[in-house]
Amino acid sequence: MATSTIVSNTENVRFSPPALDPADKTRSRDNLTTHSNTLQLLKYLALDQKGKVMAEYVWIDAEGGVRSKTKTLSKAVTSADELPEWNFDGSSTGQAPGDNSDVYIRPVAIFPDPFRKGDNILVLCETWDSDGTPNKFNHRHEAAKLMETHADQHFWFGLEQEYTLLGSDGWPYGWPKGGFPGPQGPYYCGVGTGKVYCRDIVEAHYKACLYAGINISGINAEVMPAQWEYQVGPCEGIQMGDHLWMSRFLLHRVAEEFGAQISFHPKPIPGDWNGAGLHTNVSNDATRAEGGIKAIEAAMKKLEARHVEHIAVYGEGNEARLTGRHETGSIDKFSYGVADRGGSIRIPRQCAKDGKGYFEDRRPASNADPYQVTGIIVETLCGGV
Ligand code: ADP
Ligand code: MN
Ligand code: MN
Ligand code: MN
């Protein structure tokens, strides 16, 4: 493939196994997909379902990825409450031991399915162990309690999800094989050949999110070539994590069809290349009210006091990203400022001007769990459950 190509692979391609570092758990997995014939598939997708509905149960796995499997329902549903609990083999996903392998999946939110369309749905689930406690990787349960307890504050979040598209060999999509494109500069919000990569995948994902009812608020190409961002929000309370997780599922699922891999690694390429974050924009009744800047200042004090606790749940490998360079603050030191992209937290210029609004926590890494991020912010600002 030419080095500056902007075209992703939509044809039938057989991939050979890529050479990846097996110790690097957050990098992409082997891509052994043999793409079959999409035109043939269309013929079957058009077949009548005889009133039955396909429900794709989606859950978060042990590695910050998503898994899913399908259940046939006898009729269409309009809410997650109407859906049965289900289970899966947790020993196959690293979520349970082999001698007690059942993990239960409980539907919590449903979305229209952009792949199967019609009455078919995507079902976001929480994972529960057989002893009735939340699975180790179920961070939603705790976050939902916090959101419920402090619901009267009306917390709004807006997440900026950055990610990198990789080819089947694990190298950023469109980059010269084993080499590097020109230095950063032309790529951020880039337009034109050689300045932007994989726009087709990004557009497909955007449309899929809109169809599914994800509260996606925009997209942009990022500073590093083959890196992109989309924003989800503002969403209130637990809905933030729900929408972001389903948007991640859609991204993996769409990219699968194009033969690309999604990396949420916070620093996919070491050196003079930007890392990837999950900037977290936050407001509540107090910060949005007249004079809300006072509440924002008070929030900074509280956040400063728990910097270490926040960093602990802001994503794995974040130390490679939060260096104080490439538009980040240092991982060891909390700082904030108006319009400061080199701090832990940025107060947008407009908010300082209006004397109210929201703040942007720039610390979370792209691979952070949004339930943990939004949960600890509410806990730090308002106290526990
Ligand atoms: P940046 O300038 O940092 O790149 P973006 O435009 O990418 O910012 O993202 C801003 C995010 O902030 C969006 O997801 C938006 O929904 C969110 N946002 C806007 N207003 C608020 C608010 N009052 N409370 C919480 N989030 C907000
Ligand atoms: Mn942004
Ligand atoms: Mn960005
Ligand atoms: Mn931002």
Short mmCIF file of C-alpha atoms and ligand atoms in Angstrom, two decimals:
data_model
loop_
_atom_site.label_atom_id
_atom_site.label_comp_id
_atom_site.label_asym_id
_atom_site.label_seq_id
_atom_site.Cartn_x
_atom_site.Cartn_y
_atom_site.Cartn_z
CA MET A 1 0.00 0.00 0.00
CA ALA A 2 1.33 3.46 -0.88
CA THR A 3 2.73 5.40 2.07
CA SER A 4 0.38 8.37 1.89
CA THR A 5 -2.76 6.53 0.96
CA ILE A 6 -6.00 7.61 2.59
CA VAL A 7 -7.94 4.60 1.45
CA SER A 8 -8.68 1.82 3.91
CA ASN A 9 -9.18 -1.73 2.92
CA THR A 10 -12.70 -2.56 1.92
CA GLU A 11 -11.85 -5.55 -0.24
CA ASN A 12 -11.43 -9.20 0.51
CA VAL A 13 -8.01 -9.56 2.05
CA ARG A 14 -6.33 -12.42 3.77
CA PHE A 15 -4.08 -11.25 6.58
CA SER A 16 -0.92 -12.87 7.79
CA PRO A 17 -0.24 -12.83 11.55
CA PRO A 18 1.41 -9.58 12.63
CA ALA A 19 4.61 -9.35 14.66
CA LEU A 20 3.57 -7.74 17.93
CA ASP A 21 5.15 -7.67 21.34
CA PRO A 22 3.20 -10.38 23.21
CA ALA A 23 4.03 -8.75 26.54
CA ASP A 24 2.20 -5.58 25.56
CA LYS A 25 -1.35 -6.32 26.69
CA THR A 26 -2.82 -2.98 25.61
CA ARG A 27 -1.55 -3.12 22.03
CA SER A 28 -3.67 -4.62 19.34
CA ARG A 29 -4.27 -8.32 19.01
CA ASP A 30 -3.37 -10.56 16.15
CA ASN A 31 -5.65 -9.98 13.24
CA LEU A 32 -6.29 -13.26 11.54
CA THR A 33 -9.61 -12.26 10.04
CA THR A 34 -10.35 -13.68 6.67
CA HIS A 35 -12.75 -11.25 5.15
CA SER A 36 -15.55 -12.99 3.39
CA ASN A 37 -17.74 -11.67 0.67
CA THR A 38 -19.75 -8.64 1.77
CA LEU A 39 -21.93 -8.65 -1.33
CA GLN A 40 -23.05 -12.20 -0.60
CA LEU A 41 -23.81 -11.26 3.01
CA LEU A 42 -26.16 -8.44 1.93
CA LYS A 43 -28.45 -11.01 0.33
CA TYR A 44 -28.97 -12.75 3.68
CA LEU A 45 -29.23 -9.59 5.76
CA ALA A 46 -32.33 -8.72 3.72
CA LEU A 47 -34.14 -11.94 4.68
CA ASP A 48 -37.28 -11.66 6.80
CA GLN A 49 -36.77 -12.48 10.51
CA LYS A 50 -40.37 -13.76 11.01
CA GLY A 51 -40.99 -11.41 13.91
CA LYS A 52 -37.95 -12.54 15.87
CA VAL A 53 -35.42 -10.04 17.18
CA MET A 54 -31.64 -10.35 17.48
CA ALA A 55 -30.24 -8.89 20.71
CA GLU A 56 -26.48 -8.43 20.80
CA TYR A 57 -25.45 -8.64 24.49
CA VAL A 58 -22.28 -6.56 24.99
CA TRP A 59 -20.04 -6.58 28.07
CA ILE A 60 -16.67 -5.23 29.19
CA ASP A 61 -13.94 -7.86 29.43
CA ALA A 62 -10.80 -8.27 31.58
CA GLU A 63 -8.59 -6.22 29.26
CA GLY A 64 -10.68 -3.11 28.76
CA GLY A 65 -12.08 -4.54 25.55
CA VAL A 66 -15.62 -5.57 24.74
CA ARG A 67 -17.16 -8.96 24.04
CA SER A 68 -20.58 -9.81 22.71
CA LYS A 69 -22.91 -12.62 21.77
CA THR A 70 -26.39 -12.80 20.33
CA LYS A 71 -29.70 -13.95 21.77
CA THR A 72 -32.90 -14.41 19.77
CA LEU A 73 -35.92 -12.73 21.33
CA SER A 74 -39.50 -13.65 20.47
CA LYS A 75 -40.56 -10.01 20.13
CA ALA A 76 -39.32 -6.44 20.03
CA VAL A 77 -38.55 -4.69 23.35
CA THR A 78 -38.41 -1.03 24.33
CA SER A 79 -36.42 -1.17 27.57
CA ALA A 80 -33.59 -3.12 29.20
CA ASP A 81 -35.96 -4.22 32.01
CA GLU A 82 -37.81 -6.47 29.56
CA LEU A 83 -34.67 -8.48 28.79
CA PRO A 84 -33.57 -11.67 30.54
CA GLU A 85 -30.29 -11.98 32.41
CA TRP A 86 -27.84 -14.24 30.55
CA ASN A 87 -24.40 -15.69 31.21
CA PHE A 88 -21.09 -16.54 29.56
CA ASP A 89 -18.00 -18.64 30.18
CA GLY A 90 -15.82 -16.32 32.24
CA SER A 91 -12.89 -18.75 32.16
CA SER A 92 -12.55 -17.98 28.46
CA THR A 93 -12.31 -14.23 29.01
CA GLY A 94 -10.14 -14.10 32.14
CA GLN A 95 -13.15 -13.03 34.19
CA ALA A 96 -13.72 -16.20 36.25
CA PRO A 97 -11.84 -19.38 37.28
CA GLY A 98 -12.42 -22.60 35.31
CA ASP A 99 -14.04 -24.42 38.26
CA ASN A 100 -16.63 -21.68 38.76
CA SER A 101 -16.79 -20.14 35.34
CA ASP A 102 -20.29 -18.68 34.95
CA VAL A 103 -20.42 -14.90 34.80
CA TYR A 104 -23.88 -13.35 34.61
CA ILE A 105 -24.68 -10.50 32.25
CA ARG A 106 -27.47 -8.16 33.27
CA PRO A 107 -28.92 -5.79 30.65
CA VAL A 108 -28.72 -2.12 31.70
CA ALA A 109 -29.25 -0.17 28.46
CA ILE A 110 -30.41 -0.87 24.92
CA PHE A 111 -29.55 0.81 21.62
CA PRO A 112 -30.82 0.35 18.03
CA ASP A 113 -28.42 -1.97 16.16
CA PRO A 114 -26.88 -0.16 13.15
CA PHE A 115 -25.58 -3.42 11.66
CA ARG A 116 -28.73 -5.53 11.73
CA LYS A 117 -31.19 -2.61 11.87
CA GLY A 118 -34.97 -3.09 12.19
CA ASP A 119 -36.06 -4.09 15.70
CA ASN A 120 -32.67 -5.64 16.42
CA ILE A 121 -30.80 -4.15 19.36
CA LEU A 122 -27.47 -3.81 21.12
CA VAL A 123 -27.70 -4.56 24.82
CA LEU A 124 -25.15 -3.12 27.24
CA CYS A 125 -24.69 -5.39 30.26
CA GLU A 126 -23.14 -5.38 33.72
CA THR A 127 -21.15 -8.47 34.72
CA TRP A 128 -21.98 -10.30 37.97
CA ASP A 129 -20.37 -13.30 39.68
CA SER A 130 -22.33 -16.36 40.79
CA ASP A 131 -22.06 -15.33 44.47
CA GLY A 132 -24.16 -12.25 43.73
CA THR A 133 -21.32 -9.71 43.81
CA PRO A 134 -20.21 -7.49 40.91
CA ASN A 135 -17.49 -9.01 38.70
CA LYS A 136 -14.00 -7.55 39.24
CA PHE A 137 -14.25 -5.67 35.93
CA ASN A 138 -17.75 -4.34 36.59
CA HIS A 139 -17.01 -0.72 37.56
CA ARG A 140 -20.48 0.40 36.54
CA HIS A 141 -22.21 -0.89 39.65
CA GLU A 142 -20.23 1.37 42.03
CA ALA A 143 -20.42 4.36 39.67
CA ALA A 144 -24.20 3.99 39.35
CA LYS A 145 -24.57 4.13 43.14
CA LEU A 146 -22.50 7.33 43.30
CA MET A 147 -24.49 8.92 40.48
CA GLU A 148 -27.74 7.95 42.18
CA THR A 149 -26.67 9.35 45.57
CA HIS A 150 -25.68 12.69 44.06
CA ALA A 151 -28.32 12.85 41.33
CA ASP A 152 -29.64 16.14 42.76
CA GLN A 153 -26.41 17.90 41.60
CA HIS A 154 -27.12 17.00 37.95
CA PHE A 155 -23.59 16.11 36.92
CA TRP A 156 -22.95 16.45 33.19
CA PHE A 157 -19.92 14.91 31.49
CA GLY A 158 -18.45 15.23 28.01
CA LEU A 159 -15.72 12.76 27.04
CA GLU A 160 -13.20 13.24 24.23
CA GLN A 161 -12.21 9.74 23.14
CA GLU A 162 -8.88 9.66 21.30
CA TYR A 163 -7.72 6.48 19.56
CA THR A 164 -5.32 5.19 16.94
CA LEU A 165 -6.11 3.10 13.88
CA LEU A 166 -3.66 0.27 13.25
CA GLY A 167 -3.23 -1.90 10.20
CA SER A 168 -3.22 -5.68 10.39
CA ASP A 169 0.51 -5.60 11.24
CA GLY A 170 -0.08 -3.46 14.33
CA TRP A 171 1.60 -0.38 12.82
CA PRO A 172 -0.47 2.83 12.48
CA TYR A 173 -2.69 2.63 9.43
CA GLY A 174 -1.22 4.32 6.37
CA TRP A 175 2.22 4.85 7.92
CA PRO A 176 5.20 3.67 5.85
CA LYS A 177 5.90 0.03 6.79
CA GLY A 178 8.55 0.06 9.52
CA GLY A 179 9.01 3.81 9.05
CA PHE A 180 7.53 7.15 10.00
CA PRO A 181 5.50 9.86 8.28
CA GLY A 182 6.66 13.49 8.38
CA PRO A 183 6.61 15.27 11.76
CA GLN A 184 3.39 16.39 13.43
CA GLY A 185 1.78 19.58 12.21
CA PRO A 186 -0.33 18.96 9.09
CA TYR A 187 -2.48 16.19 10.56
CA TYR A 188 -4.63 17.77 13.30
CA CYS A 189 -8.04 18.45 11.71
CA GLY A 190 -6.23 17.74 8.43
CA VAL A 191 -7.88 17.74 5.04
CA GLY A 192 -6.29 16.27 1.92
CA THR A 193 -4.20 13.35 0.74
CA GLY A 194 -1.25 12.59 2.99
CA LYS A 195 -2.72 14.68 5.82
CA VAL A 196 -5.51 12.41 6.92
CA TYR A 197 -5.83 8.67 7.21
CA CYS A 198 -8.84 6.31 7.39
CA ARG A 199 -11.57 8.88 7.06
CA ASP A 200 -13.88 6.16 5.72
CA ILE A 201 -13.75 4.18 8.98
CA VAL A 202 -14.27 7.32 11.03
CA GLU A 203 -17.30 8.38 8.99
CA ALA A 204 -18.80 4.89 9.20
CA HIS A 205 -18.38 4.89 12.99
CA TYR A 206 -19.92 8.37 13.31
CA LYS A 207 -23.02 7.27 11.38
CA ALA A 208 -23.27 4.02 13.33
CA CYS A 209 -23.21 5.99 16.60
CA LEU A 210 -25.92 8.37 15.41
CA TYR A 211 -28.09 5.45 14.31
CA ALA A 212 -27.62 3.75 17.67
CA GLY A 213 -28.68 6.91 19.52
CA ILE A 214 -25.25 7.51 21.06
CA ASN A 215 -24.98 11.14 22.16
CA ILE A 216 -21.91 11.70 19.94
CA SER A 217 -21.19 15.41 19.65
CA GLY A 218 -18.40 15.58 17.07
CA ILE A 219 -15.22 14.14 15.56
CA ASN A 220 -11.80 15.44 14.54
CA ALA A 221 -8.51 14.12 13.16
CA GLU A 222 -5.77 14.29 15.80
CA VAL A 223 -2.18 15.56 15.98
CA MET A 224 -0.59 12.17 15.26
CA PRO A 225 -1.49 10.74 11.85
CA ALA A 226 -3.94 7.81 12.04
CA GLN A 227 -5.11 9.15 15.40
CA TRP A 228 -8.65 10.48 15.73
CA GLU A 229 -11.03 11.77 18.37
CA TYR A 230 -14.76 11.72 18.86
CA GLN A 231 -16.70 13.40 21.62
CA VAL A 232 -19.66 11.97 23.50
CA GLY A 233 -21.79 14.23 25.67
CA PRO A 234 -22.88 16.11 27.53
CA CYS A 235 -24.45 13.10 29.24
CA GLU A 236 -25.88 13.08 32.73
CA GLY A 237 -24.61 10.69 35.40
CA ILE A 238 -24.25 7.01 34.56
CA GLN A 239 -25.39 7.57 30.99
CA MET A 240 -21.90 8.92 30.22
CA GLY A 241 -20.20 5.58 30.78
CA ASP A 242 -23.00 3.68 29.04
CA HIS A 243 -22.80 5.76 25.88
CA LEU A 244 -19.01 5.78 25.77
CA TRP A 245 -18.72 2.01 26.20
CA MET A 246 -21.28 1.37 23.47
CA SER A 247 -19.45 3.83 21.19
CA ARG A 248 -16.23 1.84 21.78
CA PHE A 249 -18.04 -1.37 20.86
CA LEU A 250 -19.24 0.28 17.63
CA LEU A 251 -15.72 1.47 16.84
CA HIS A 252 -14.18 -2.00 17.18
CA ARG A 253 -17.06 -3.52 15.27
CA VAL A 254 -16.92 -1.04 12.37
CA ALA A 255 -13.11 -1.23 12.11
CA GLU A 256 -13.35 -5.03 11.97
CA GLU A 257 -15.23 -4.70 8.68
CA PHE A 258 -12.44 -2.55 7.22
CA GLY A 259 -9.64 -4.84 8.43
CA ALA A 260 -8.25 -2.18 10.79
CA GLN A 261 -7.57 -2.47 14.51
CA ILE A 262 -8.42 0.08 17.17
CA SER A 263 -5.80 0.94 19.77
CA PHE A 264 -6.71 2.81 22.94
CA HIS A 265 -3.07 2.75 24.08
CA PRO A 266 -2.24 6.09 25.76
CA LYS A 267 1.15 6.31 24.02
CA PRO A 268 0.99 4.04 20.98
CA ILE A 269 4.23 5.37 19.47
CA PRO A 270 7.01 6.46 21.84
CA GLY A 271 8.93 9.66 21.16
CA ASP A 272 7.77 12.85 19.52
CA TRP A 273 4.27 11.67 18.79
CA ASN A 274 1.21 12.75 20.77
CA GLY A 275 -0.37 10.27 23.13
CA ALA A 276 -4.08 9.54 23.34
CA GLY A 277 -6.36 10.74 26.11
CA LEU A 278 -9.91 10.73 27.35
CA HIS A 279 -10.33 14.40 28.31
CA THR A 280 -13.22 14.59 30.75
CA ASN A 281 -15.36 17.72 30.77
CA VAL A 282 -17.38 18.18 33.96
CA SER A 283 -20.12 20.45 35.24
CA ASN A 284 -22.95 20.36 37.75
CA ASP A 285 -25.72 22.68 38.92
CA ALA A 286 -23.26 24.68 41.03
CA THR A 287 -20.64 25.26 38.30
CA ARG A 288 -23.28 26.13 35.69
CA ALA A 289 -25.09 28.65 37.94
CA GLU A 290 -24.23 32.39 37.96
CA GLY A 291 -20.88 32.80 39.71
CA GLY A 292 -20.20 29.08 39.23
CA ILE A 293 -16.47 29.78 38.80
CA LYS A 294 -16.32 29.80 42.62
CA ALA A 295 -17.58 26.20 42.65
CA ILE A 296 -14.98 25.34 39.97
CA GLU A 297 -12.19 26.87 42.13
CA ALA A 298 -13.44 24.86 45.12
CA ALA A 299 -13.47 21.72 42.96
CA MET A 300 -9.79 22.32 42.02
CA LYS A 301 -8.79 22.22 45.69
CA LYS A 302 -10.64 18.93 46.23
CA LEU A 303 -9.20 17.39 43.07
CA GLU A 304 -5.67 18.48 43.99
CA ALA A 305 -5.95 16.70 47.35
CA ARG A 306 -6.82 13.39 45.64
CA HIS A 307 -4.52 13.57 42.61
CA VAL A 308 -2.89 10.21 43.35
CA GLU A 309 -6.23 8.41 43.79
CA HIS A 310 -7.45 9.82 40.49
CA ILE A 311 -4.31 8.87 38.57
CA ALA A 312 -4.70 5.32 39.91
CA VAL A 313 -7.96 4.87 37.97
CA TYR A 314 -7.19 7.11 34.98
CA GLY A 315 -5.85 4.32 32.76
CA GLU A 316 -2.93 1.92 32.46
CA GLY A 317 0.34 3.12 30.96
CA ASN A 318 -0.64 6.75 31.48
CA GLU A 319 2.85 7.56 32.82
CA ALA A 320 4.20 7.29 29.26
CA ARG A 321 1.70 9.96 28.19
CA LEU A 322 1.55 12.42 31.12
CA THR A 323 5.09 13.74 30.72
CA GLY A 324 4.39 17.46 30.82
CA ARG A 325 5.04 17.56 27.06
CA HIS A 326 2.77 17.05 24.04
CA GLU A 327 -0.11 19.03 25.57
CA THR A 328 -0.15 17.16 28.89
CA GLY A 329 0.53 17.93 32.53
CA SER A 330 3.05 15.93 34.58
CA ILE A 331 1.75 12.75 36.23
CA ASP A 332 3.38 13.66 39.58
CA LYS A 333 1.99 17.13 40.00
CA PHE A 334 -1.51 18.54 39.93
CA SER A 335 -1.92 21.88 38.18
CA TYR A 336 -4.69 23.86 36.58
CA GLY A 337 -5.21 27.07 34.68
CA VAL A 338 -7.37 29.00 32.26
CA ALA A 339 -6.81 27.83 28.66
CA ASP A 340 -3.78 25.80 29.85
CA ARG A 341 -3.27 22.63 27.79
CA GLY A 342 -0.12 21.79 29.76
CA GLY A 343 -1.96 21.37 33.06
CA SER A 344 -3.88 18.57 34.73
CA ILE A 345 -7.07 20.59 34.38
CA ARG A 346 -8.01 23.31 31.92
CA ILE A 347 -10.69 25.87 32.61
CA PRO A 348 -11.94 26.96 29.20
CA ARG A 349 -11.35 30.66 28.45
CA GLN A 350 -15.07 31.14 27.85
CA CYS A 351 -15.93 29.83 31.35
CA ALA A 352 -13.46 32.21 32.98
CA LYS A 353 -15.09 35.01 30.98
CA ASP A 354 -18.67 33.96 31.81
CA GLY A 355 -17.80 33.24 35.44
CA LYS A 356 -19.49 29.82 35.17
CA GLY A 357 -19.55 26.63 33.12
CA TYR A 358 -17.39 23.50 33.19
CA PHE A 359 -13.79 22.33 33.55
CA GLU A 360 -11.73 19.82 31.56
CA ASP A 361 -9.81 17.09 33.40
CA ARG A 362 -7.06 16.30 30.89
CA ARG A 363 -5.46 13.48 32.89
CA PRO A 364 -7.51 10.38 31.94
CA ALA A 365 -5.84 8.13 29.35
CA SER A 366 -7.67 6.93 26.25
CA ASN A 367 -7.95 3.42 27.76
CA ALA A 368 -9.50 4.55 31.07
CA ASP A 369 -12.85 3.13 32.16
CA PRO A 370 -15.36 6.02 31.97
CA TYR A 371 -17.31 4.55 34.91
CA GLN A 372 -14.23 4.82 37.12
CA VAL A 373 -13.33 8.29 35.85
CA THR A 374 -16.79 9.85 36.26
CA GLY A 375 -17.34 7.93 39.50
CA ILE A 376 -14.24 9.21 41.28
CA ILE A 377 -14.89 12.78 40.13
CA VAL A 378 -18.35 12.71 41.75
CA GLU A 379 -16.90 11.04 44.87
CA THR A 380 -14.13 13.64 45.20
CA LEU A 381 -16.44 16.60 44.71
CA CYS A 382 -19.44 15.36 46.72
CA GLY A 383 -18.33 12.47 48.94
CA GLY A 384 -19.12 8.74 48.73
CA VAL A 385 -22.38 6.83 48.73
P1 ADP B 1 -11.50 20.52 23.27
O1 ADP B 1 -11.50 21.98 23.00
O2 ADP B 1 -10.86 20.19 24.57
O3 ADP B 1 -10.94 19.72 22.13
P2 ADP B 1 -14.07 19.29 22.54
O4 ADP B 1 -14.89 20.23 21.74
O5 ADP B 1 -13.38 18.21 21.83
O6 ADP B 1 -13.05 20.16 23.45
O7 ADP B 1 -14.98 18.58 23.65
C1 ADP B 1 -15.72 19.32 24.58
C2 ADP B 1 -16.66 18.39 25.29
O8 ADP B 1 -17.21 19.11 26.39
C3 ADP B 1 -17.83 17.90 24.46
O9 ADP B 1 -17.96 16.50 24.62
C4 ADP B 1 -19.02 18.60 25.08
O10 ADP B 1 -20.17 17.81 25.00
C5 ADP B 1 -18.58 18.78 26.50
N1 ADP B 1 -19.27 19.84 27.23
C6 ADP B 1 -19.70 21.03 26.76
N2 ADP B 1 -20.34 21.73 27.73
C7 ADP B 1 -20.30 20.95 28.84
C8 ADP B 1 -20.81 21.12 30.17
N3 ADP B 1 -21.44 22.22 30.57
N4 ADP B 1 -20.60 20.10 31.05
C9 ADP B 1 -19.94 19.01 30.68
N5 ADP B 1 -19.46 18.79 29.45
C10 ADP B 1 -19.63 19.76 28.53
MN MN B 2 -11.31 17.70 21.71
MN MN B 3 -7.93 15.83 21.32
MN MN B 4 -9.80 18.44 25.18
#
